[in-house]
Coordinates of N, CA and C in Angstrom, one line a residue:
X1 N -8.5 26.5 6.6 CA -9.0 26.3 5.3 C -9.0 24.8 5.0
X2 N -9.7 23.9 4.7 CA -10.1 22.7 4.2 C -9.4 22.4 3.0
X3 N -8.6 21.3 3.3 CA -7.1 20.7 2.5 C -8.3 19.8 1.3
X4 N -7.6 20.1 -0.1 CA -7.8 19.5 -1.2 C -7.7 18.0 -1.1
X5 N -8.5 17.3 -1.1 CA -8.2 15.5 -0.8 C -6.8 15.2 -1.5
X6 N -6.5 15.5 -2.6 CA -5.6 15.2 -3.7 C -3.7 15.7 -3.4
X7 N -4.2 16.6 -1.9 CA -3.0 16.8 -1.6 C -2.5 16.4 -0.2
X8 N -1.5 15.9 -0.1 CA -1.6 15.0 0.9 C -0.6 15.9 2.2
X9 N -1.2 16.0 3.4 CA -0.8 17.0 4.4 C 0.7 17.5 4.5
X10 N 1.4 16.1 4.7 CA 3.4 16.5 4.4 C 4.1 16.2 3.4
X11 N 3.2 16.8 1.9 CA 3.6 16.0 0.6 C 5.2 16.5 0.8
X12 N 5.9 17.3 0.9 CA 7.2 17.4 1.0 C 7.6 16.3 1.0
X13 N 7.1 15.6 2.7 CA 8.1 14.6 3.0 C 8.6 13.5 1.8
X14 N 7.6 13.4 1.5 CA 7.3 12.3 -0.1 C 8.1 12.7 -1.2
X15 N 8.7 13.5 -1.4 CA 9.4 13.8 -2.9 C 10.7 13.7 -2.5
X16 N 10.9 12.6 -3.6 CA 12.6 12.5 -3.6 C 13.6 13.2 -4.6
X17 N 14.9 12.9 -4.5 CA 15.8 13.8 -6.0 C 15.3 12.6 -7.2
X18 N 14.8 13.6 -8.2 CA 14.6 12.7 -9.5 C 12.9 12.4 -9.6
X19 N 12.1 12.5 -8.5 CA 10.9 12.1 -8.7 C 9.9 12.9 -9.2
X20 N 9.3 12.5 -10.1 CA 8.5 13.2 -11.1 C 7.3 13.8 -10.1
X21 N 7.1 15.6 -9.9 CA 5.8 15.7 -9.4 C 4.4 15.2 -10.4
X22 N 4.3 14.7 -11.3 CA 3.4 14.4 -12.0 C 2.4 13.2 -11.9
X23 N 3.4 12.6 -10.9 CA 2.9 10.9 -10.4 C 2.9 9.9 -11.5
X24 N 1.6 10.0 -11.5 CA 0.9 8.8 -12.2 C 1.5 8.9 -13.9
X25 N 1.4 10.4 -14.6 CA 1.2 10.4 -15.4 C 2.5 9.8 -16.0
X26 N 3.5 9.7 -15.9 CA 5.2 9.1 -16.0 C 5.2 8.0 -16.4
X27 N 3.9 7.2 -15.5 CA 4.3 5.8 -15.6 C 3.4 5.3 -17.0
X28 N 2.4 5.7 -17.6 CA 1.2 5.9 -18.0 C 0.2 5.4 -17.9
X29 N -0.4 5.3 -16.2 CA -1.0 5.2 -15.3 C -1.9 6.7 -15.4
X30 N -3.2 6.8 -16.2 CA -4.1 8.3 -16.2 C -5.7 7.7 -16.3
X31 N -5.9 8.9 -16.7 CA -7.4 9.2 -16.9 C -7.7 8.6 -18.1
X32 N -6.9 8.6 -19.0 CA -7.4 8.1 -20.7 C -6.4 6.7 -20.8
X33 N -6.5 5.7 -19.9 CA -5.8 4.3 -19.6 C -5.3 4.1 -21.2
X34 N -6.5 4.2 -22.2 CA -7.0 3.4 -23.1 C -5.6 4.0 -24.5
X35 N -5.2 5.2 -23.8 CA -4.4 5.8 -24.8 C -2.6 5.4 -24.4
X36 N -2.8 5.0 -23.4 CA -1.9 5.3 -22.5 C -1.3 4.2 -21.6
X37 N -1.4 2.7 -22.2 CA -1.5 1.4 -20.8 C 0.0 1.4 -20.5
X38 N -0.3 0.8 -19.3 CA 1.1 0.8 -18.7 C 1.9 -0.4 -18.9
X39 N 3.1 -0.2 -19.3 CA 4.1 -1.5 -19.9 C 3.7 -2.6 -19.4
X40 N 3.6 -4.0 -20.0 CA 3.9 -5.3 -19.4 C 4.6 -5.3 -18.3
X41 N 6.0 -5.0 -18.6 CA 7.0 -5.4 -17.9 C 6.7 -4.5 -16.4
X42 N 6.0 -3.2 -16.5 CA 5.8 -2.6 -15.3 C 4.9 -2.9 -14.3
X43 N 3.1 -3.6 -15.0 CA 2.6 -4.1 -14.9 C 3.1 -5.9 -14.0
X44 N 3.7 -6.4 -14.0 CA 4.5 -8.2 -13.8 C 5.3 -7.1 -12.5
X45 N 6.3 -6.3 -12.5 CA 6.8 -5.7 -11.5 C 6.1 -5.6 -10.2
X46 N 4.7 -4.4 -10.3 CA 3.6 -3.7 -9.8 C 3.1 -4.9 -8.9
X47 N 2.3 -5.9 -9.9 CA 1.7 -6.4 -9.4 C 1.9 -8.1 -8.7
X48 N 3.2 -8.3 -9.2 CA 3.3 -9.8 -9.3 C 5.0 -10.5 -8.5
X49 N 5.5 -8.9 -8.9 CA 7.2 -9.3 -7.7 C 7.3 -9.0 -6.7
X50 N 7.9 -9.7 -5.8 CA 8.4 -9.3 -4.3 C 7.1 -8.8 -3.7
X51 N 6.3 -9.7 -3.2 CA 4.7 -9.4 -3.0 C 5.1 -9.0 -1.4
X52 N 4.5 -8.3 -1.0 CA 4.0 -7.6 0.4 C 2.0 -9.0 0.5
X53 N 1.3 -8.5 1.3 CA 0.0 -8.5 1.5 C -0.8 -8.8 0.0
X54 N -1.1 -10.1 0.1 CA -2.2 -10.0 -0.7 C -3.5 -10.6 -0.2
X55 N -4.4 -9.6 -0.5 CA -5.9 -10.1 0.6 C -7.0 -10.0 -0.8
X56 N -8.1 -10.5 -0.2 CA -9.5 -11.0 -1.2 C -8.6 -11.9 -2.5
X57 N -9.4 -12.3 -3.3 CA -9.1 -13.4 -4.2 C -7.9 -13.5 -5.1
X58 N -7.1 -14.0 -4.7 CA -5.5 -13.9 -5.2 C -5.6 -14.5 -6.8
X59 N -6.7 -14.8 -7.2 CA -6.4 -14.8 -8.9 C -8.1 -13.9 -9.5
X60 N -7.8 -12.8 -8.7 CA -9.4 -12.1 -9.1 C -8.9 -11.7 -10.8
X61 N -10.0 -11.0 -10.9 CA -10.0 -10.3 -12.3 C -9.4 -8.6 -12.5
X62 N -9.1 -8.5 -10.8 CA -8.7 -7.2 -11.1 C -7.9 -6.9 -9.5
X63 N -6.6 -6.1 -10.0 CA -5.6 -5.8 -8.8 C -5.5 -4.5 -8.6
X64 N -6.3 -4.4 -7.5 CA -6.2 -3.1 -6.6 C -4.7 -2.8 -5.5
X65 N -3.6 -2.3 -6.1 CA -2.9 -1.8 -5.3 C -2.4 -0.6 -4.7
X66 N -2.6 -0.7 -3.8 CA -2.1 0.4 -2.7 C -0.6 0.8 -2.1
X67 N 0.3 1.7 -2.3 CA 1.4 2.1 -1.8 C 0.8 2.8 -0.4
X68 N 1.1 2.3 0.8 CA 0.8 2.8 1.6 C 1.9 3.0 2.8
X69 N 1.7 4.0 4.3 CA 2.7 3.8 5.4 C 1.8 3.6 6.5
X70 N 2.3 3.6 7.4 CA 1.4 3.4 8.8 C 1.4 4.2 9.3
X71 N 1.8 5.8 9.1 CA 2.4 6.8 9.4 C 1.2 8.0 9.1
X72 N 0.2 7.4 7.8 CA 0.2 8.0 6.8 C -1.6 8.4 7.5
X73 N -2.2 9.1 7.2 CA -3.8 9.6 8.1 C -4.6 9.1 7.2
X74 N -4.3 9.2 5.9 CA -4.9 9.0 4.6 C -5.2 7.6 4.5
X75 N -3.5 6.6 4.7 CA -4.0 5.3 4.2 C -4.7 4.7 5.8
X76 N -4.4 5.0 7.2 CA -5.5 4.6 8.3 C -6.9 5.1 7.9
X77 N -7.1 5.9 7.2 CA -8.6 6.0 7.0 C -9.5 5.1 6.0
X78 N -8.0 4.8 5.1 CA -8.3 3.4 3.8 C -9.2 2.4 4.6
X79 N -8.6 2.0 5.7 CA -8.1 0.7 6.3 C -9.8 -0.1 5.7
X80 N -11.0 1.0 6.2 CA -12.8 0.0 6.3 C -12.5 0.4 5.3
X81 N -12.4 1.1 4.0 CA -12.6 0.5 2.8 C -12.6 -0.7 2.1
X82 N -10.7 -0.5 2.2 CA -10.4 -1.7 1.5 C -10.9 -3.3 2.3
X83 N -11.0 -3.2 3.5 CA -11.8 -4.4 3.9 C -13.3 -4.5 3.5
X84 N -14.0 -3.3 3.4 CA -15.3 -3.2 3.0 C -15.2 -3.7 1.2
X85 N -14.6 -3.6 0.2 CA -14.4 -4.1 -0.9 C -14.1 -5.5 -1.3
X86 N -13.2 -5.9 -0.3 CA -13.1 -7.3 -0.9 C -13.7 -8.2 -0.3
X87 N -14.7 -7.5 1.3 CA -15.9 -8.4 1.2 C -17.0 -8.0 0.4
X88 N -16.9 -7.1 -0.3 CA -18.4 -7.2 -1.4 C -18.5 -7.6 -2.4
X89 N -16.6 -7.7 -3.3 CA -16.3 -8.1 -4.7 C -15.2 -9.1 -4.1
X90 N -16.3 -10.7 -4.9 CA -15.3 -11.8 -4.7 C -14.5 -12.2 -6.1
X91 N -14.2 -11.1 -6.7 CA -13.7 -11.1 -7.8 C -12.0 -10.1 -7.8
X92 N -11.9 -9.8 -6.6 CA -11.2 -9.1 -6.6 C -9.8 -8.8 -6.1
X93 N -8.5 -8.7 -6.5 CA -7.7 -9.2 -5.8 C -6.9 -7.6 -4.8
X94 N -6.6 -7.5 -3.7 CA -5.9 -6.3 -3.3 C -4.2 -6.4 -2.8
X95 N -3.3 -5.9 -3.4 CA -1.9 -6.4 -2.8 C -2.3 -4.7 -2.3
X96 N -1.1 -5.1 -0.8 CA -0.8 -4.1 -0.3 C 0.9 -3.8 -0.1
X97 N 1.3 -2.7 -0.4 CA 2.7 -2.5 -0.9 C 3.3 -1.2 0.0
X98 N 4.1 -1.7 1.1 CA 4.6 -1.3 2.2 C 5.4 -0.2 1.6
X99 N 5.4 1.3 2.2 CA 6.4 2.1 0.9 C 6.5 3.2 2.1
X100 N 7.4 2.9 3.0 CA 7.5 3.8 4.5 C 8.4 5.0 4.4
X101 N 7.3 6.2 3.2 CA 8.2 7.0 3.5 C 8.1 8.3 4.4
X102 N 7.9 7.8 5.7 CA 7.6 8.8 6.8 C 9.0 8.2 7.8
X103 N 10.1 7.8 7.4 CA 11.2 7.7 8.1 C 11.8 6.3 9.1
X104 N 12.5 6.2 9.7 CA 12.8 5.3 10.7 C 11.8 4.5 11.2
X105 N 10.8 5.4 12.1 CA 9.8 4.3 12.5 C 8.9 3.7 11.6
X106 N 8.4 4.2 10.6 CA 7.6 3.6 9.2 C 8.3 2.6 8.9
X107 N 9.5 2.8 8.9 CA 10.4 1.7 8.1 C 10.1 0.2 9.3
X108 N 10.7 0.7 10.3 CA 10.5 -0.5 11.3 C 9.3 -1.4 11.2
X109 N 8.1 -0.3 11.3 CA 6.6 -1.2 11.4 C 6.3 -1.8 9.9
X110 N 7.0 -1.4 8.7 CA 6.7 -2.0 7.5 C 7.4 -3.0 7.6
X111 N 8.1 -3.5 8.6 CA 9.6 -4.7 8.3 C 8.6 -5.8 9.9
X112 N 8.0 -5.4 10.5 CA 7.4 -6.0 11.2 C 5.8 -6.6 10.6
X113 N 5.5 -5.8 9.7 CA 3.9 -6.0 9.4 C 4.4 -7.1 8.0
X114 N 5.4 -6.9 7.9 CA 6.0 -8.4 6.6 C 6.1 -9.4 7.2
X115 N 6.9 -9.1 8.5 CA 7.3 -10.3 9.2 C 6.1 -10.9 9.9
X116 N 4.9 -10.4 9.9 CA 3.4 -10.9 10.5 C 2.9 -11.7 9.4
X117 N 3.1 -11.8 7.8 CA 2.3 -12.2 7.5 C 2.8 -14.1 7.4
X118 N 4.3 -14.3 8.0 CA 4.6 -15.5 8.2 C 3.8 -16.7 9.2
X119 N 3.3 -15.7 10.1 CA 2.5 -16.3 11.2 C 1.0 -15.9 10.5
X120 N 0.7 -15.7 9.7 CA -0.8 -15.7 9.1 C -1.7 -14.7 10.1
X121 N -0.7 -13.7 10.6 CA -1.6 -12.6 11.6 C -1.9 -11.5 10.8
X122 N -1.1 -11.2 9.7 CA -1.0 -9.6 8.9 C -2.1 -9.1 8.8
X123 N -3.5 -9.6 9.0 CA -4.6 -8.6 8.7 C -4.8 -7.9 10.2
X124 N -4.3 -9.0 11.4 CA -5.1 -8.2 12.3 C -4.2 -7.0 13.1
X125 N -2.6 -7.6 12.5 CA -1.7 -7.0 12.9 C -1.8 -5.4 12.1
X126 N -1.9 -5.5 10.3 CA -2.2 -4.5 10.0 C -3.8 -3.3 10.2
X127 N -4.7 -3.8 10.6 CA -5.8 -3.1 10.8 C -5.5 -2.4 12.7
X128 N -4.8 -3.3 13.3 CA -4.8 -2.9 14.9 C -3.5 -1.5 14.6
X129 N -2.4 -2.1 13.9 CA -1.5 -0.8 13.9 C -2.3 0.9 13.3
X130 N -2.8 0.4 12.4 CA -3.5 1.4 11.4 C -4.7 1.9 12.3
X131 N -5.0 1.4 13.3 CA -6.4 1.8 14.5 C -5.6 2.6 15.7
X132 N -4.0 2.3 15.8 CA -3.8 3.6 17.1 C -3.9 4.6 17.2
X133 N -3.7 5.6 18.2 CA -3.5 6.9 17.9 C -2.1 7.1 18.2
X134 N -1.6 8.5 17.5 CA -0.7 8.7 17.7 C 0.2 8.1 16.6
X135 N 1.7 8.2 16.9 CA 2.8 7.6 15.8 C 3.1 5.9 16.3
X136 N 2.9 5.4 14.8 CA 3.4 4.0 14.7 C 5.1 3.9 14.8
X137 N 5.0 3.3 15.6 CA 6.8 3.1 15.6 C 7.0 2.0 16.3
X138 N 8.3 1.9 16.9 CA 8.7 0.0 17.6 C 7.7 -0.4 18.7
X139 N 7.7 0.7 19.4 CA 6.7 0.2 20.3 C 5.3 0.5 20.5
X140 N 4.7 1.3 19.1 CA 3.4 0.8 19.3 C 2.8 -0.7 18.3
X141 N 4.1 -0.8 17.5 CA 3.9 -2.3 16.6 C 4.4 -3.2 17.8
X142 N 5.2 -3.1 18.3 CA 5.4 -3.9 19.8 C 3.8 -4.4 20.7
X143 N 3.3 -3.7 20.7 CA 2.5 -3.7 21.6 C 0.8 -4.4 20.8
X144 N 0.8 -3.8 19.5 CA -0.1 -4.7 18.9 C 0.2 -6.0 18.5
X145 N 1.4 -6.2 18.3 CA 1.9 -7.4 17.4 C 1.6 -8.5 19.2
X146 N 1.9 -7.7 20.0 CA 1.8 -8.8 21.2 C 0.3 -9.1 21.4
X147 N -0.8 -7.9 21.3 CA -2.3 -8.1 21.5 C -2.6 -8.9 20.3
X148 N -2.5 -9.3 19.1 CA -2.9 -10.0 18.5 C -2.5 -11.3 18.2
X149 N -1.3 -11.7 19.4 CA -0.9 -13.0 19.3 C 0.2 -13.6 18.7
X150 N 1.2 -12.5 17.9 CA 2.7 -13.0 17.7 C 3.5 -13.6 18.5
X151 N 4.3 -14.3 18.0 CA 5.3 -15.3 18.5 C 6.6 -14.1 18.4
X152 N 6.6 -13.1 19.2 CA 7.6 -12.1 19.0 C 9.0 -12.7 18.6
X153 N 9.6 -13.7 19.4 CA 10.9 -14.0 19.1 C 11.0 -14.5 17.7
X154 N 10.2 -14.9 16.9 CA 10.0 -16.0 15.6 C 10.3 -14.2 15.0
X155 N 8.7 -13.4 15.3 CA 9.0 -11.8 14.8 C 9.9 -11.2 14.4
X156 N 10.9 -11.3 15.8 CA 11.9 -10.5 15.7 C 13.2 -10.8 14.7
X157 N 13.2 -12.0 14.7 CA 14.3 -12.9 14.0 C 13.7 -12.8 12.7
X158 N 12.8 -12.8 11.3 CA 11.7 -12.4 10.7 C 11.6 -11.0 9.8
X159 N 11.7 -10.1 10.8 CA 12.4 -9.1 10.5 C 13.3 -8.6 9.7
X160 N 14.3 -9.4 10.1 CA 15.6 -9.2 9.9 C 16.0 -9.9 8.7
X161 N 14.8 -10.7 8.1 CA 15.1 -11.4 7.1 C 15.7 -10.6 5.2
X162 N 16.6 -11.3 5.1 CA 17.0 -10.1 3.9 C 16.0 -9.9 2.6
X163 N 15.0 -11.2 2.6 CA 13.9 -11.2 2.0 C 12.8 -9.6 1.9
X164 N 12.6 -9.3 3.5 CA 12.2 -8.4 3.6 C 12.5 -7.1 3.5
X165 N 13.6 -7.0 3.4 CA 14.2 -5.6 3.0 C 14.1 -5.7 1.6
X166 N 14.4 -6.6 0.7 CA 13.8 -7.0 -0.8 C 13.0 -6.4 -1.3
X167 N 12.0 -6.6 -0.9 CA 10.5 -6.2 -0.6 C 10.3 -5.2 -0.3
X168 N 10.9 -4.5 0.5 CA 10.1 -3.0 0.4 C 11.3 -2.2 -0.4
X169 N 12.5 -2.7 -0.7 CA 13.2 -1.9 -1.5 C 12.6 -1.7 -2.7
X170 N 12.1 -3.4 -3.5 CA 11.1 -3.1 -4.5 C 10.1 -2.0 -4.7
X171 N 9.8 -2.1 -3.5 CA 8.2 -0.8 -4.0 C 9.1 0.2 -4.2
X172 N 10.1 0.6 -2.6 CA 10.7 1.8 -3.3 C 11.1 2.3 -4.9
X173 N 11.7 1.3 -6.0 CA 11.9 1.2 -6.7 C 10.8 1.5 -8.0
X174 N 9.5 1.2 -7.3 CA 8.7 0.6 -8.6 C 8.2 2.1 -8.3
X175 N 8.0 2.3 -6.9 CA 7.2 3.9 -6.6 C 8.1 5.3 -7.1
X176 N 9.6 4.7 -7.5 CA 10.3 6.3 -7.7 C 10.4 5.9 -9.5
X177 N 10.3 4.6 -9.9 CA 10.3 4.5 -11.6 C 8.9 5.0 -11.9
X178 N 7.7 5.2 -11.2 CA 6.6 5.3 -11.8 C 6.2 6.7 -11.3
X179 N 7.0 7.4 -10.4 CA 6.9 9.3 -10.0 C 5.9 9.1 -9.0
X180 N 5.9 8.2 -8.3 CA 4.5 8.3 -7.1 C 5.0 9.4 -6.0
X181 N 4.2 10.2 -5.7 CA 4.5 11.6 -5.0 C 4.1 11.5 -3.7
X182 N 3.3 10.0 -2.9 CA 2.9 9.8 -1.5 C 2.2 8.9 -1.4
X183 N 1.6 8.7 -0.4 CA 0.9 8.1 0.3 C -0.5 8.4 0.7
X184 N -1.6 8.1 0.2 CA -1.5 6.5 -0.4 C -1.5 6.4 -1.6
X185 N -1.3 5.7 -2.3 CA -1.4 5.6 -4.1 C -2.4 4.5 -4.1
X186 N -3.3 4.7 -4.9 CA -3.9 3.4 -5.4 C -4.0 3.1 -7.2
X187 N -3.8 2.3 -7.3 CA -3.7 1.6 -8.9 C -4.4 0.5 -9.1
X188 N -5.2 1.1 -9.8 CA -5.8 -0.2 -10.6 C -5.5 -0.8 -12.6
X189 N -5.3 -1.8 -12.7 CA -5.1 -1.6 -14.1 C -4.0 -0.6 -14.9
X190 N -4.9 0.4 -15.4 CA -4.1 1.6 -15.5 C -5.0 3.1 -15.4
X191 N -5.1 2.7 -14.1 CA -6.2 4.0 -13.9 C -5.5 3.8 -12.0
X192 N -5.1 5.3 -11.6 CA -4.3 5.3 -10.6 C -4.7 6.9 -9.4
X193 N -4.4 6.9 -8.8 CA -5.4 8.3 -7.6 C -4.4 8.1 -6.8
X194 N -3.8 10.0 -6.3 CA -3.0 9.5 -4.9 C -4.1 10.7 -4.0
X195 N -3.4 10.0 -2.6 CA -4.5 11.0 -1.7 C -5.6 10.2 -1.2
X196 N -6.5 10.7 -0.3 CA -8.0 10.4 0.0 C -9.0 9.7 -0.8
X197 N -9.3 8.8 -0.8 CA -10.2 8.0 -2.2 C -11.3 7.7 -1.2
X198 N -12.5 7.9 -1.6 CA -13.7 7.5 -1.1 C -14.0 6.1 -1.1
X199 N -15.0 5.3 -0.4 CA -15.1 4.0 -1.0 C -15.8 4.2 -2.3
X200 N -16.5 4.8 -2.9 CA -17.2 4.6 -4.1 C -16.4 5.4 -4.9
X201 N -15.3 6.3 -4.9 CA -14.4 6.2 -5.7 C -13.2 5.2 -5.9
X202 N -13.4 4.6 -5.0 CA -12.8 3.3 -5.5 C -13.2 2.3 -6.2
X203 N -14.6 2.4 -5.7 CA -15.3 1.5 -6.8 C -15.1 1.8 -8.0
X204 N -15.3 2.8 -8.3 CA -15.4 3.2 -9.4 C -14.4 3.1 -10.4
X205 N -12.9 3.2 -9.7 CA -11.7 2.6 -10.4 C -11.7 0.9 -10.7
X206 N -12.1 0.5 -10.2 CA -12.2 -0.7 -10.4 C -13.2 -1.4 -11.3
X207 N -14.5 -0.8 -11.0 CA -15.7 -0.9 -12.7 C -15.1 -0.4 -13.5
X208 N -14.1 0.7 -13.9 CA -13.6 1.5 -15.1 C -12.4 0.5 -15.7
X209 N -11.5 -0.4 -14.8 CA -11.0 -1.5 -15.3 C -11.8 -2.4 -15.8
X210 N -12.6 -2.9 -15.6 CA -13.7 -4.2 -16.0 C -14.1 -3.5 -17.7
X211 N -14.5 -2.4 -16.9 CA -15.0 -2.1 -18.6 C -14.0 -1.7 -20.0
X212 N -13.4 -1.2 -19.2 CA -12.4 -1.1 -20.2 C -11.9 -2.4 -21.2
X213 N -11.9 -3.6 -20.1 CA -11.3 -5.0 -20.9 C -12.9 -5.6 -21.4
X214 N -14.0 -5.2 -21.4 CA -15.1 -5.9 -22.1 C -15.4 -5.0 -23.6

């Protein structure tokens, strides 16, 4: 039988003690933004601390973010989207927010795909990992981070930076204060989808921000 886009294949794995099955609607991240915006202070969190990836125009008019893993079937299918978007709208800014909750190896490739963006490789490092088959783990991030030209020793040392555990503890944080139930989440403004998002439903989240502020 043909899975509901909206439900994501090992949602189990995704729910922790305390997390809201309700998602979005906790943080007040919905359908009716306009009744409902999501705090300042959540908002400066979300979109502006302990940054992971930020790609297309870093002071656009609008922040498309993503909780994603490398683990995850849903966010490797994101991957031509979100590159298809921010070469259409030069208005637009996308952070990507490493949230590895498919275990040990997710954790590893999120702590290496941080440690890529020091060497200014992270797009090709993240689109090659997100293109294998099979499970992302040490040594298939091993083996792309080498095809794309990392300074592995600089890498490995990088890694281990306490910075980067920062950083993805944050999302953990901001993803269990806001009830996010998996991967992938996307947020825009205050209009938010977890699951499978089409490209023109993505669009669409992101005209629905625009208009909302005119």
């Amino acid at each position: 039988m043909p899975q509901d886009k909206r439900h994501h294949p090992d949602r189990r794995r995704f729910l922790r003690t305390g997390i809201a099955a309700s998602a979005l609607a906790a943080s007040g991240i919905s359908a009716r933004a306009q009744d409902n915006p999501m705090p300042p202070e959540l908002r400066q969190a979300l979109e502006h601390e302990q940054l992971g990836a930020v790609l297309g125009n870093p002071s656009g008019d609008v922040t498309l973010t993503e909780f994603f893993d490398y683990n995850c079937p849903y966010c490797r299918a994101s991957v031509a989207d979100i590159h298809q978007l921010i070469s259409e709208d030069p208005n637009l800014r996308v952070l990507l927010r490493e949230w590895p909750v498919f275990g040990a190896a997710s954790l590893y490739c999120a702590r290496m795909s941080l440690a890529s963006l020091r060497q200014e490789r992270f797009w090709q490092f993240h689109a090659g990992l997100m293109n294998i088959e099979g499970e992302a783990d040490d040594r298939s991030a091993h083996r792309v981070a080498e095809a794309v030209g990392l300074d592995m020793d600089r890498l490995r040392r990088d890694m281990d930076d306490v910075v980067i555990a920062r950083q993805i503890e944050h999302s953990w944080i901001l993803a269990e204060k806001m009830g996010l139930s998996g991967t992938p989440t996307f947020i825009a403004g205050d209009f938010g989808a977890f699951g499978r998002q089409s490209l023109n439903e993505l669009r669409a989240m992101i005209a629905k921000v625009r208009r909302n502020r005119s």
